[in-house]
Short mmCIF file of C-alpha atoms in Angstrom, two decimals:
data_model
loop_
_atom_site.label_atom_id
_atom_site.label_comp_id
_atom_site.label_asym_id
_atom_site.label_seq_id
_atom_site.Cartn_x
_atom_site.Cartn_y
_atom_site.Cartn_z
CA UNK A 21 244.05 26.44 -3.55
CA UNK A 22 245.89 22.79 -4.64
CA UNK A 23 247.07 22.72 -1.23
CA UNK A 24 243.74 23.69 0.35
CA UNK A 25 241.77 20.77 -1.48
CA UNK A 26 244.77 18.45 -0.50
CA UNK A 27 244.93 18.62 2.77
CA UNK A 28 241.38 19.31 3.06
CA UNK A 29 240.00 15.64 1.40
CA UNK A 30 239.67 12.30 2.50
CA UNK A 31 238.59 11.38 5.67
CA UNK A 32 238.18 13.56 8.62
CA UNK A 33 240.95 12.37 11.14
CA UNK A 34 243.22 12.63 8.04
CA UNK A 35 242.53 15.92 7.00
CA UNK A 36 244.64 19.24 8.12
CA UNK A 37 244.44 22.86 9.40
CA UNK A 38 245.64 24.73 6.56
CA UNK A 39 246.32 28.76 7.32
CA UNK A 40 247.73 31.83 4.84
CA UNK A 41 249.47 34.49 5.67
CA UNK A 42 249.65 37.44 3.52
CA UNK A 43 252.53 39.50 3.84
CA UNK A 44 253.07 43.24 3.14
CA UNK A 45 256.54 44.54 2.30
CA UNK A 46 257.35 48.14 2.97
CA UNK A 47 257.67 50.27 -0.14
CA UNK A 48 259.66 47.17 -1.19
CA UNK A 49 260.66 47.87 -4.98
CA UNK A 50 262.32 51.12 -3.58
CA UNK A 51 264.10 49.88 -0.75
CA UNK A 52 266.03 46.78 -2.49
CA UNK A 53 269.39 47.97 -1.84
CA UNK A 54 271.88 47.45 -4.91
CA UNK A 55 274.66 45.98 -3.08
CA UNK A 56 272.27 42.82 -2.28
CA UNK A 57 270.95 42.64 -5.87
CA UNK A 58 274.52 42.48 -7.20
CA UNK A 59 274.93 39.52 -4.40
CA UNK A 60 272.19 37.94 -6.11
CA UNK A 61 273.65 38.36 -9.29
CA UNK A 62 277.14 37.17 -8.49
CA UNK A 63 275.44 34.60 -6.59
CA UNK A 64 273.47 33.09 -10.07
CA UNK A 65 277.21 33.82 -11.89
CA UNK A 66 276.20 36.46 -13.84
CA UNK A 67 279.32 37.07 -16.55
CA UNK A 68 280.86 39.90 -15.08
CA UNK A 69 280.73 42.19 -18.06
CA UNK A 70 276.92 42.06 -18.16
CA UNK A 71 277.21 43.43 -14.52
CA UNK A 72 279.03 45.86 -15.13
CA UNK A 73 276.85 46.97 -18.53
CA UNK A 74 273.36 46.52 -15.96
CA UNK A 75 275.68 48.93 -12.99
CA UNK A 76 276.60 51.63 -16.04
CA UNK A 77 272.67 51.62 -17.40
CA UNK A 78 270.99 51.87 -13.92
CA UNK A 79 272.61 52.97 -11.42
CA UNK A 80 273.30 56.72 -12.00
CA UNK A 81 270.14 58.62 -13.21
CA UNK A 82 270.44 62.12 -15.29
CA UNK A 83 268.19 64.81 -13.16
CA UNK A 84 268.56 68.46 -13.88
CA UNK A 85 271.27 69.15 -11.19
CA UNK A 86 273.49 66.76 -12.93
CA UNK A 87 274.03 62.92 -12.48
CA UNK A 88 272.63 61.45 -9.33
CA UNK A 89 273.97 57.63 -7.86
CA UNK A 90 271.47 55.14 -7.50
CA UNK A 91 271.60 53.10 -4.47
CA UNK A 92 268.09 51.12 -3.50
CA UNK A 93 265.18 50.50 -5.67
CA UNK A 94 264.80 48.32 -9.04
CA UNK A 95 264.38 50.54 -12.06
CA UNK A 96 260.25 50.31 -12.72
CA UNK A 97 258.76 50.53 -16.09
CA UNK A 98 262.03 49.13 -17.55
CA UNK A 99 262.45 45.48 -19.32
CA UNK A 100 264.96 44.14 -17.11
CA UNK A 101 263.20 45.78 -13.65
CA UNK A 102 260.87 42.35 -13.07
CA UNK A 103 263.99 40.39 -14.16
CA UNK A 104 266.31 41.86 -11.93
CA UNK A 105 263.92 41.99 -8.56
CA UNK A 106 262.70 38.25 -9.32
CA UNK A 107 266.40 37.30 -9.06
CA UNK A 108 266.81 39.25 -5.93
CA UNK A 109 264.09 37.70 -4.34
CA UNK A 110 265.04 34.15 -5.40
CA UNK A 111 266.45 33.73 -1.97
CA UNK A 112 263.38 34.04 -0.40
CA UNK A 113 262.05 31.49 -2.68
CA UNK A 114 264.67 29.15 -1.46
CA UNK A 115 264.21 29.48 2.39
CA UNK A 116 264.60 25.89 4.06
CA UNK A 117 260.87 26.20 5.72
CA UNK A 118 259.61 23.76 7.90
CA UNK A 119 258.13 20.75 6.18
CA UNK A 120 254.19 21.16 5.52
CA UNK A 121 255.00 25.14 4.56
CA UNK A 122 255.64 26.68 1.31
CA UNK A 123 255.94 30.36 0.10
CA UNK A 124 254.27 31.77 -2.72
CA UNK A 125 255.01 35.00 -4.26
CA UNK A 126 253.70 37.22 -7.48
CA UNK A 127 256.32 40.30 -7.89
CA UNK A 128 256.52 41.84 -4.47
CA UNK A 129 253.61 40.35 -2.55
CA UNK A 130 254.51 37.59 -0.55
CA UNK A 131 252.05 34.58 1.10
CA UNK A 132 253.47 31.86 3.42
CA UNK A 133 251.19 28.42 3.26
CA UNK A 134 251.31 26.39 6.12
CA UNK A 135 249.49 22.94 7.19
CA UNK A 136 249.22 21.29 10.53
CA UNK A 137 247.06 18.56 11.97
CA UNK A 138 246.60 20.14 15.25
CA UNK A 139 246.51 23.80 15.96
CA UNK A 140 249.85 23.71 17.92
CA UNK A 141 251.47 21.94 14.74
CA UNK A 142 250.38 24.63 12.59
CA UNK A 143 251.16 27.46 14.60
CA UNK A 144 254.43 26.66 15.03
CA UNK A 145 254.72 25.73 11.39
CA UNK A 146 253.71 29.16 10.58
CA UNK A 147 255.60 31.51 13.19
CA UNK A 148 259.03 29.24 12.60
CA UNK A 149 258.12 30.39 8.94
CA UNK A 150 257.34 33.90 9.27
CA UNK A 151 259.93 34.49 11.59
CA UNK A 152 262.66 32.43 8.75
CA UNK A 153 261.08 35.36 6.23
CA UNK A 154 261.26 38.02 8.89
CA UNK A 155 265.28 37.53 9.38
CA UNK A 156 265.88 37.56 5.24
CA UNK A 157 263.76 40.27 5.08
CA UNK A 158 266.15 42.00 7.28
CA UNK A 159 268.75 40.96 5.91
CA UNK A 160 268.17 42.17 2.60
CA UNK A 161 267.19 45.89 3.66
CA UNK A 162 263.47 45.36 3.63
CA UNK A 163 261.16 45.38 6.14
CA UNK A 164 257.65 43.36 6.86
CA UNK A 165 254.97 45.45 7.88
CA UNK A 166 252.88 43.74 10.38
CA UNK A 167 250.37 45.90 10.84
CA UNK A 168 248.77 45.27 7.41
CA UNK A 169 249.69 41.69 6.45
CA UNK A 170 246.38 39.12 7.17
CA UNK A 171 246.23 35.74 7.91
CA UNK A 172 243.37 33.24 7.11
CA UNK A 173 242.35 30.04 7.98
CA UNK A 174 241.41 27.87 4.53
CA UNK A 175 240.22 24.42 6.08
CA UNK A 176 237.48 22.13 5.64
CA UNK A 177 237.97 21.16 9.33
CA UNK A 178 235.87 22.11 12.43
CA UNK A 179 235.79 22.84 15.96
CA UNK A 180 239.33 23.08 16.54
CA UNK A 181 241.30 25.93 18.08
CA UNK A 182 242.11 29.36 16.38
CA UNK A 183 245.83 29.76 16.34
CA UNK A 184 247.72 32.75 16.69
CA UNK A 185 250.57 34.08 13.85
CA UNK A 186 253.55 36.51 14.91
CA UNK A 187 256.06 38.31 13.16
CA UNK A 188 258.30 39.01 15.85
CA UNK A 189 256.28 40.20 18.64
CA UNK A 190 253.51 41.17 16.90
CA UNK A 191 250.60 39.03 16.20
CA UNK A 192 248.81 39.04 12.55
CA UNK A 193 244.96 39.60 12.48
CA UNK A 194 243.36 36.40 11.59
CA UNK A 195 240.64 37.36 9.43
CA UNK A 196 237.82 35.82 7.54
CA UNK A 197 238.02 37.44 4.33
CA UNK A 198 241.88 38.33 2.84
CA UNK A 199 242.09 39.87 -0.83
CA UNK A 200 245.12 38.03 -2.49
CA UNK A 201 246.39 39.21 -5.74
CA UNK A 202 242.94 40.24 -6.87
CA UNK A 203 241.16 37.46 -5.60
CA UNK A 204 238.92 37.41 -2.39
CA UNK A 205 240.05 34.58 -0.36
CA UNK A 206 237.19 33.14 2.13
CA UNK A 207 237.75 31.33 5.39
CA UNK A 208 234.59 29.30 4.35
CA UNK A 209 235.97 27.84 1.35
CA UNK A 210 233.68 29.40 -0.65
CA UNK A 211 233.83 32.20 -3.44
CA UNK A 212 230.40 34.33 -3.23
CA UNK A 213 232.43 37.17 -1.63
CA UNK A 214 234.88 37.16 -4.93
CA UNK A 215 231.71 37.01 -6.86
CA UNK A 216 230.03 39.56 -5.52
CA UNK A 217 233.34 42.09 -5.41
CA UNK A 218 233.85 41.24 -8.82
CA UNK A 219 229.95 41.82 -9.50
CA UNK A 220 229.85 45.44 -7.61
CA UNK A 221 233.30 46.47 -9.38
CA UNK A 222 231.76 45.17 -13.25
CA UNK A 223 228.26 47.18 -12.45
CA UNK A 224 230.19 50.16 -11.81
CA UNK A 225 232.23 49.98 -14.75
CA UNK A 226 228.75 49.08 -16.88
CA UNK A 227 227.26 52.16 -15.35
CA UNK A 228 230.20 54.44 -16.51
CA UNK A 229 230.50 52.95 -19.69
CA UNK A 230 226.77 53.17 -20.56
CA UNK A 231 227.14 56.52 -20.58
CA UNK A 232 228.88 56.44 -23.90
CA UNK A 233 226.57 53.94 -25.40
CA UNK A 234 223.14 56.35 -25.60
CA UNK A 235 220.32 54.23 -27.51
CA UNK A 236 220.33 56.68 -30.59
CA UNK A 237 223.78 57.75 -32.00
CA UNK A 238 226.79 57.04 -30.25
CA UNK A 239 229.47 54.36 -31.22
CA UNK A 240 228.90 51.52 -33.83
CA UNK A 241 227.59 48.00 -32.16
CA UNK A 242 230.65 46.46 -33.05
CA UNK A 243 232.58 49.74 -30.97
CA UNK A 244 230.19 48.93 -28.23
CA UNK A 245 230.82 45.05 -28.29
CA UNK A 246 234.63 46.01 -27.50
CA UNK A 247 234.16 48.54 -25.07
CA UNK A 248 232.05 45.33 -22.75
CA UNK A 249 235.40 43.32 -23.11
CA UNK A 250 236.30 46.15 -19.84
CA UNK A 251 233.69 44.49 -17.74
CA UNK A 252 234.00 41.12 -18.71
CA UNK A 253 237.69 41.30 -17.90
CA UNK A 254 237.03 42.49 -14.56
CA UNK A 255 234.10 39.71 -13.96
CA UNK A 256 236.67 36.62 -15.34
CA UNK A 257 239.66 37.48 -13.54
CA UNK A 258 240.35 34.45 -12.11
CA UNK A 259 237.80 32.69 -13.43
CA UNK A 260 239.36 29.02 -13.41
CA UNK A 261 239.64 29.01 -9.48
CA UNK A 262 236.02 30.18 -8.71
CA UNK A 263 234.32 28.90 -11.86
CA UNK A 264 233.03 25.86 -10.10
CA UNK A 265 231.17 28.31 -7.63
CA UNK A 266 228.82 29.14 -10.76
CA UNK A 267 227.26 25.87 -10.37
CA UNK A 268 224.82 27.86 -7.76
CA UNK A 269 222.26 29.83 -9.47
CA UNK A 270 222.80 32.68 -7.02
CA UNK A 271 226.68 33.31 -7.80
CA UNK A 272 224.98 33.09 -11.53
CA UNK A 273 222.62 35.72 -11.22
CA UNK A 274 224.83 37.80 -9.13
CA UNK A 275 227.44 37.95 -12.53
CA UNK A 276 224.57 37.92 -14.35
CA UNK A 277 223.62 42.15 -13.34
CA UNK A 278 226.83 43.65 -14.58
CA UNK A 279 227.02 41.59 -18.02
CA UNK A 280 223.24 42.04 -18.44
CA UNK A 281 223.87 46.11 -18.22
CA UNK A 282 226.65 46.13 -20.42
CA UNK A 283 225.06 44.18 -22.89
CA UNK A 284 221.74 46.66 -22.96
CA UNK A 285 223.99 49.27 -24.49
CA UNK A 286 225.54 47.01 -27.04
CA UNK A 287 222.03 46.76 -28.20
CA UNK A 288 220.45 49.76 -27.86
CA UNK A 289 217.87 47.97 -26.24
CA UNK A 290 215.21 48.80 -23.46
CA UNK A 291 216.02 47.66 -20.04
CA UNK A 292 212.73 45.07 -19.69
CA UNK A 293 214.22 42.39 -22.07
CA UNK A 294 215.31 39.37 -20.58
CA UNK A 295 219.23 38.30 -19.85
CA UNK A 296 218.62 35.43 -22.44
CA UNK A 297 217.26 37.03 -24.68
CA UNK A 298 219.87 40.32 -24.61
CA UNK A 299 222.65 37.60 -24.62
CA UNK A 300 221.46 36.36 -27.77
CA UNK A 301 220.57 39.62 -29.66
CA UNK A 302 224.07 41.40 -28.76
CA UNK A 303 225.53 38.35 -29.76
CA UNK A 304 227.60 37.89 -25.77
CA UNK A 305 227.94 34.74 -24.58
CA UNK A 306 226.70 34.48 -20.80
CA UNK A 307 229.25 35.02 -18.12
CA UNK A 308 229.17 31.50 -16.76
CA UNK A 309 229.88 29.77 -20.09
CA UNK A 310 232.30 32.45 -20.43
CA UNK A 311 234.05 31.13 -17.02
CA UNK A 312 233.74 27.14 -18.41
CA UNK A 313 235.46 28.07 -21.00
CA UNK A 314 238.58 29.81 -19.38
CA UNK A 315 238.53 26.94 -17.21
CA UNK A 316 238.48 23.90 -19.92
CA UNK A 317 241.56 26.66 -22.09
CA UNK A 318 243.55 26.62 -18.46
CA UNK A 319 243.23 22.82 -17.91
CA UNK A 320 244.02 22.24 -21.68
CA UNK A 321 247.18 24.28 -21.07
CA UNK A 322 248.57 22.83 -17.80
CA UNK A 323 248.09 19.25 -19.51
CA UNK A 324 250.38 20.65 -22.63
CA UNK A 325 247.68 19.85 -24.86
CA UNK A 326 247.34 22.18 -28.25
CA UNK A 327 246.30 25.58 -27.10
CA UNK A 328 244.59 26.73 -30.31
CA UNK A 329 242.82 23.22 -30.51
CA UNK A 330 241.80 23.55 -26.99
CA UNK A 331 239.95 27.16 -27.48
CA UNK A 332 237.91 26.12 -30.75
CA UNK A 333 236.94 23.01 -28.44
CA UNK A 334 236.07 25.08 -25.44
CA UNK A 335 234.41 27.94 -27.72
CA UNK A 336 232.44 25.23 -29.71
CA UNK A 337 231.18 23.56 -26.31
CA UNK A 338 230.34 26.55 -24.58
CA UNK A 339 228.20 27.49 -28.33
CA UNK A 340 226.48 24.55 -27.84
CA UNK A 341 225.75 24.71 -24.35
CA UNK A 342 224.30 28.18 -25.13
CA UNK A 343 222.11 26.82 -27.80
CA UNK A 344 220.65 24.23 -25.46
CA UNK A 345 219.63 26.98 -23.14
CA UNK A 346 218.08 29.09 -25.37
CA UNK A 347 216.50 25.91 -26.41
CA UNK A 348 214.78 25.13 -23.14
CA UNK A 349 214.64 28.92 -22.21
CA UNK A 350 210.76 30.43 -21.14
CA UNK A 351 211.53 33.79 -21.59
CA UNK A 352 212.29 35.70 -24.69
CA UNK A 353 210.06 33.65 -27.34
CA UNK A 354 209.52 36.28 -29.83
CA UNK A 355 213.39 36.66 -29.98
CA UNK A 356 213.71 32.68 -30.18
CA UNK A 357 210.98 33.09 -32.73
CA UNK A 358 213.47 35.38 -35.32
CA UNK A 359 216.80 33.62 -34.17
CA UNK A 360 216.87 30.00 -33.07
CA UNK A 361 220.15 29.69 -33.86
CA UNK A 362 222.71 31.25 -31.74
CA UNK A 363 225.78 30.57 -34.02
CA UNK A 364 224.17 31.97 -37.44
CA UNK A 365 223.30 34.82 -35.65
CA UNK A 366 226.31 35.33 -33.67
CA UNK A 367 228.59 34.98 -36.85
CA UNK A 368 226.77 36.81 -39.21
CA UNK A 369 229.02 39.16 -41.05
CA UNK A 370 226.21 42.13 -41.43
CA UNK A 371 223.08 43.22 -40.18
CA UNK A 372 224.11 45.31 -37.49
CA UNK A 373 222.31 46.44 -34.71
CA UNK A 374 220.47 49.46 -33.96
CA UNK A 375 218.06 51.02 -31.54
CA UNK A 376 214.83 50.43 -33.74
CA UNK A 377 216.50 46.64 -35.24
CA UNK A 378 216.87 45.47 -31.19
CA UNK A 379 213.06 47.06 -30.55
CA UNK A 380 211.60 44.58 -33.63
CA UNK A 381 214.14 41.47 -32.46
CA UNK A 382 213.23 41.78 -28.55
CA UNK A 383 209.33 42.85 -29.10
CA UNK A 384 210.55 45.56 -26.39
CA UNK A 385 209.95 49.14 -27.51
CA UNK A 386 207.11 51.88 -28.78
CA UNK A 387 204.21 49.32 -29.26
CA UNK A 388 201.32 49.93 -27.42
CA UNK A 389 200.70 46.63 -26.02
CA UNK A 390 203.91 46.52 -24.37
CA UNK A 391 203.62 50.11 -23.16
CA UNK A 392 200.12 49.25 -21.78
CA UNK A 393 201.95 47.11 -19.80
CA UNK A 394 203.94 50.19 -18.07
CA UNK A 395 200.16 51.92 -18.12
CA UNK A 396 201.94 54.60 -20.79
CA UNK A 397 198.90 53.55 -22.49
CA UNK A 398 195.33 53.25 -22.14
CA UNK A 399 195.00 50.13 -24.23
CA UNK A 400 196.86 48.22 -27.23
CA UNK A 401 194.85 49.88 -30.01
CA UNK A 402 196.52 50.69 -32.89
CA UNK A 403 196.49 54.66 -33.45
CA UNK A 404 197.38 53.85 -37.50
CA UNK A 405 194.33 51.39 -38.29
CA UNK A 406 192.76 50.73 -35.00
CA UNK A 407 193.78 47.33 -35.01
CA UNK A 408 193.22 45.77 -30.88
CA UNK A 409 196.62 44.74 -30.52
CA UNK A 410 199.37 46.80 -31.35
CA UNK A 411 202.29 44.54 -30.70
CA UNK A 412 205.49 44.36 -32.77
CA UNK A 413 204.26 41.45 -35.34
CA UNK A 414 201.56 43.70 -36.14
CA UNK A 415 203.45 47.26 -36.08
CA UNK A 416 206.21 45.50 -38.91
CA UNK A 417 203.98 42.92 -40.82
CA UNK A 418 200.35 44.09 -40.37
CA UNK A 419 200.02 47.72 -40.14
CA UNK A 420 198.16 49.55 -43.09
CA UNK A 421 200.73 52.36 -42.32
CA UNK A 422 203.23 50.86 -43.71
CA UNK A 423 202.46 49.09 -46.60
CA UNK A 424 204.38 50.73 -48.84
CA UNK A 425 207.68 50.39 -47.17
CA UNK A 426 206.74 46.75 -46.71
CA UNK A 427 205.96 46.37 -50.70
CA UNK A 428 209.07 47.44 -51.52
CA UNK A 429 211.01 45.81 -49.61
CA UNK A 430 208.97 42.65 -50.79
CA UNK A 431 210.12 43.16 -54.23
CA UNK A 432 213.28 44.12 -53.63
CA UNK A 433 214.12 40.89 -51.63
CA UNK A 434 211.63 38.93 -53.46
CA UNK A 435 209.04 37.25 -51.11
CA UNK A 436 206.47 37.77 -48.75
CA UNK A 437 207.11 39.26 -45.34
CA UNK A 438 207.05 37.19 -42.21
CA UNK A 439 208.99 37.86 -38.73
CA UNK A 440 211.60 34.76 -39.61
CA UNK A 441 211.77 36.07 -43.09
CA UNK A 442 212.98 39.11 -42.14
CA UNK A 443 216.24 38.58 -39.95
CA UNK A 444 217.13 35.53 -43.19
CA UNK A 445 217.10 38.30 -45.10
CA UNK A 446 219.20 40.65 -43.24
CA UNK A 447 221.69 37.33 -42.66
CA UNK A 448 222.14 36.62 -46.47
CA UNK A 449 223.98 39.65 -47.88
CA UNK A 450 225.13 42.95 -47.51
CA UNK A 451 222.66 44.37 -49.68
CA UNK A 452 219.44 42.38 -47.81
CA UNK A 453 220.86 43.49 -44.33
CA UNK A 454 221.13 47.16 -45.11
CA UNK A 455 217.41 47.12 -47.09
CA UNK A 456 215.95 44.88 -43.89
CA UNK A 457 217.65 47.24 -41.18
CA UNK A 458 216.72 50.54 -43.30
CA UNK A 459 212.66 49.07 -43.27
CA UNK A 460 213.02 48.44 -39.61
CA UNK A 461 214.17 52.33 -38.93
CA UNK A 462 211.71 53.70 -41.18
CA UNK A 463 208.74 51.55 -38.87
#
């Protein structure tokens, strides 16, 4: 994508056609033949005893019949296997291409670059290119499959001609959307379609996962924080290309479902509490502070600046930025009420969570004011002491029902009761947190 905003900035008569071609290699990692990978050794002066030791170790495998000799493919699953087929395909690396092109590659899965400021320049750019990687192809035993490499057009110019890419005689579908080691390249420059592949493949995995995460019972909240690290993995993946594309509040709220799921089952929590507020009770940081951050750690790193200074940086600014949304935030107040700060919350050391712990920290749960809401009710009266509005201040602080769990757990922390008092008790010991959380469940 450097080469895309290169040639795609400045003025308009300076700017140039810019195309990708993604190439598919047949069953290539079982068709390298051994007689060119020893070329490629010989060729990089490999000492000739560690050759020989490479020829012993691979190229005969034990099967039941007896030995069998190995004559194509590079051993997978072994230590040397990426070493040995990223010198074989060094040559293919080296390819004099025609200037304004340049190859790309990630293990087997080629992609030929090519820029032109006409149509007619590009094209023949790209099929003098493709036709360069056709013949080594060839001549290293492998073959391109035509039929399912893609080519794209990644330009920020307009009404010109749509060219036409061949390998050999047969031309490459010019599409609008190519998938490109794991990232969904668009012809408009754009990455909503990433986003919302990324978003349908993180709600699926939510959905399965939430299914081990019932409200009561089921694994710890810390268990449940890692098992969320699976869906934020598959939502991040690439996040320092596309994080930029998070600056529209629609690519936001389309990330937004998945980690919003996920993070319901960390906390045990009913599915009517906001994003914010969820965020901040399971303790997650949202997805596109998340993405900020891998972006500011992947800058810091191609700059050679300190890699562990650059994370508590980026981890400290993205805290912050958090804070001053939850800050400005109209939605969740009760939970802003118990925790307005993020980072004491978020780095507490106990207090966990639980189903009936998440139900008094979101106001969300078996009250009947917010049940009237849902008309599960027929009104917020109190069924304990009749009080009009049965909402969680009242069902925890106020309700005759439970004054006697409240009383003792007034002397055994030592003051009076309020909603804030409650969560600074369960954040300043052990022994506070488990009394606090043990009132909670018994309300």
């Amino acid at each position: 994508m450097n080469i895309v905003n290169r040639v795609g900035s400045g003025q308009l008569y300076t700017r140039k056609l810019c195309a990708l071609a993604s190439l598919d290699v047949a069953n290539a990692f079982n068709s390298a033949p051994w007689e060119k990978i020893d070329a490629a050794r010989i060729h990089k002066r490999f000492p000739a005893y560690l050759i020989k030791m490479i020829r012993s170790c691979i190229l005969s495998i034990i099967t039941e019949s007896g030995r069998r000799l190995v004559t194509t493919g590079v051993p997978q699953g072994l230590v040397i296997g990426p070493i040995l087929w990223n010198i074989f395909y060094d040559g293919l690396m080296r390819l004099e291409l025609p200037e304004g092109v340049q190859i790309v590659c990630f293990a087997d899965d080629p992609a030929v670059v090519a820029t032109g400021h006409t149509t007619w320049l590009l094209e023949k750019a790209m099929n003098d290119s493709l036709q360069l990687v056709s013949t080594w192809m060839e001549e290293q035993g492998l073959l391109l499959s035509s039929s399912k490499s893609l080519a794209i057009m990644l330009t920020t110019k307009r009404g010109y001609d749509k060219p036409t890419f061949k390998i050999g005689d047969t031309v490459i579908e010019l599409s609008d959307d190519v998938r490109y080691l794991g990232m969904q390249l668009s012809s408009v420059l754009g990455y909503r379609k990433h986003i919302e592949v990324a978003s349908d493949k993180g709600t699926r995995t939510a959905a399965a996962l939430s299914r081990l995460m019932p409200n009561v019972g089921g694994p710890s909240a810390a268990k449940r924080k890692l098992l969320t690290t699976v869906v934020h993995s598959q939502l991040l993946y690439a996040a320092p290309i596309w994080c930029g594309a998070l600056q529209h509040e629609v690519n936001r709220n389309q990330l937004s479902s998945p980690k919003r799921k996920i993070s319901l089952r960390v906390a045990s929590a009913y599915c009517t509490v906001s994003y914010a507020a969820i965020m901040v009770v399971a303790g997650i940081i949202p997805i596109h502070l998340l993405a900020a951050e891998r972006s500011e750690i992947e800058h810091a790193r191609r700059d050679g600046r300190d890699l562990a200074e650059a994370k508590r940086e980026a981890r400290d600014r993205a805290m912050n930025n958090w804070q001053a949304e939850w800050d400005r935030n109209d939605t969740g107040s009760w939970t802003r009420r118990l925790i307005p700060r993020i980072d004491v919350w978020k780095n507490r050391r106990w207090g966990q969570l639980s189903y009936h712990v998440t139900q008094y920290l979101t106001g969300h749960g078996c009250f009947n004011k917010y049940l009237l809401r849902f008309k599960k009710r027929e009104n917020a009266v109190c069924m304990y002491c009749d009080h009009p509005n049965d909402d969680v201040e009242h069902t925890f602080i106020g309700c005759d029902r439970w004054w006697q769990e409240r009383r003792i757990l007034e002397v055994e922390l030592g003051s009076e009761l309020t909603p804030e008092i409650m969560v600074e008790c369960m954040l300043q010991s052990k022994k506070n947190g488990i009394e606090s959380s043990s009132s909670l469940q018994l309300s």
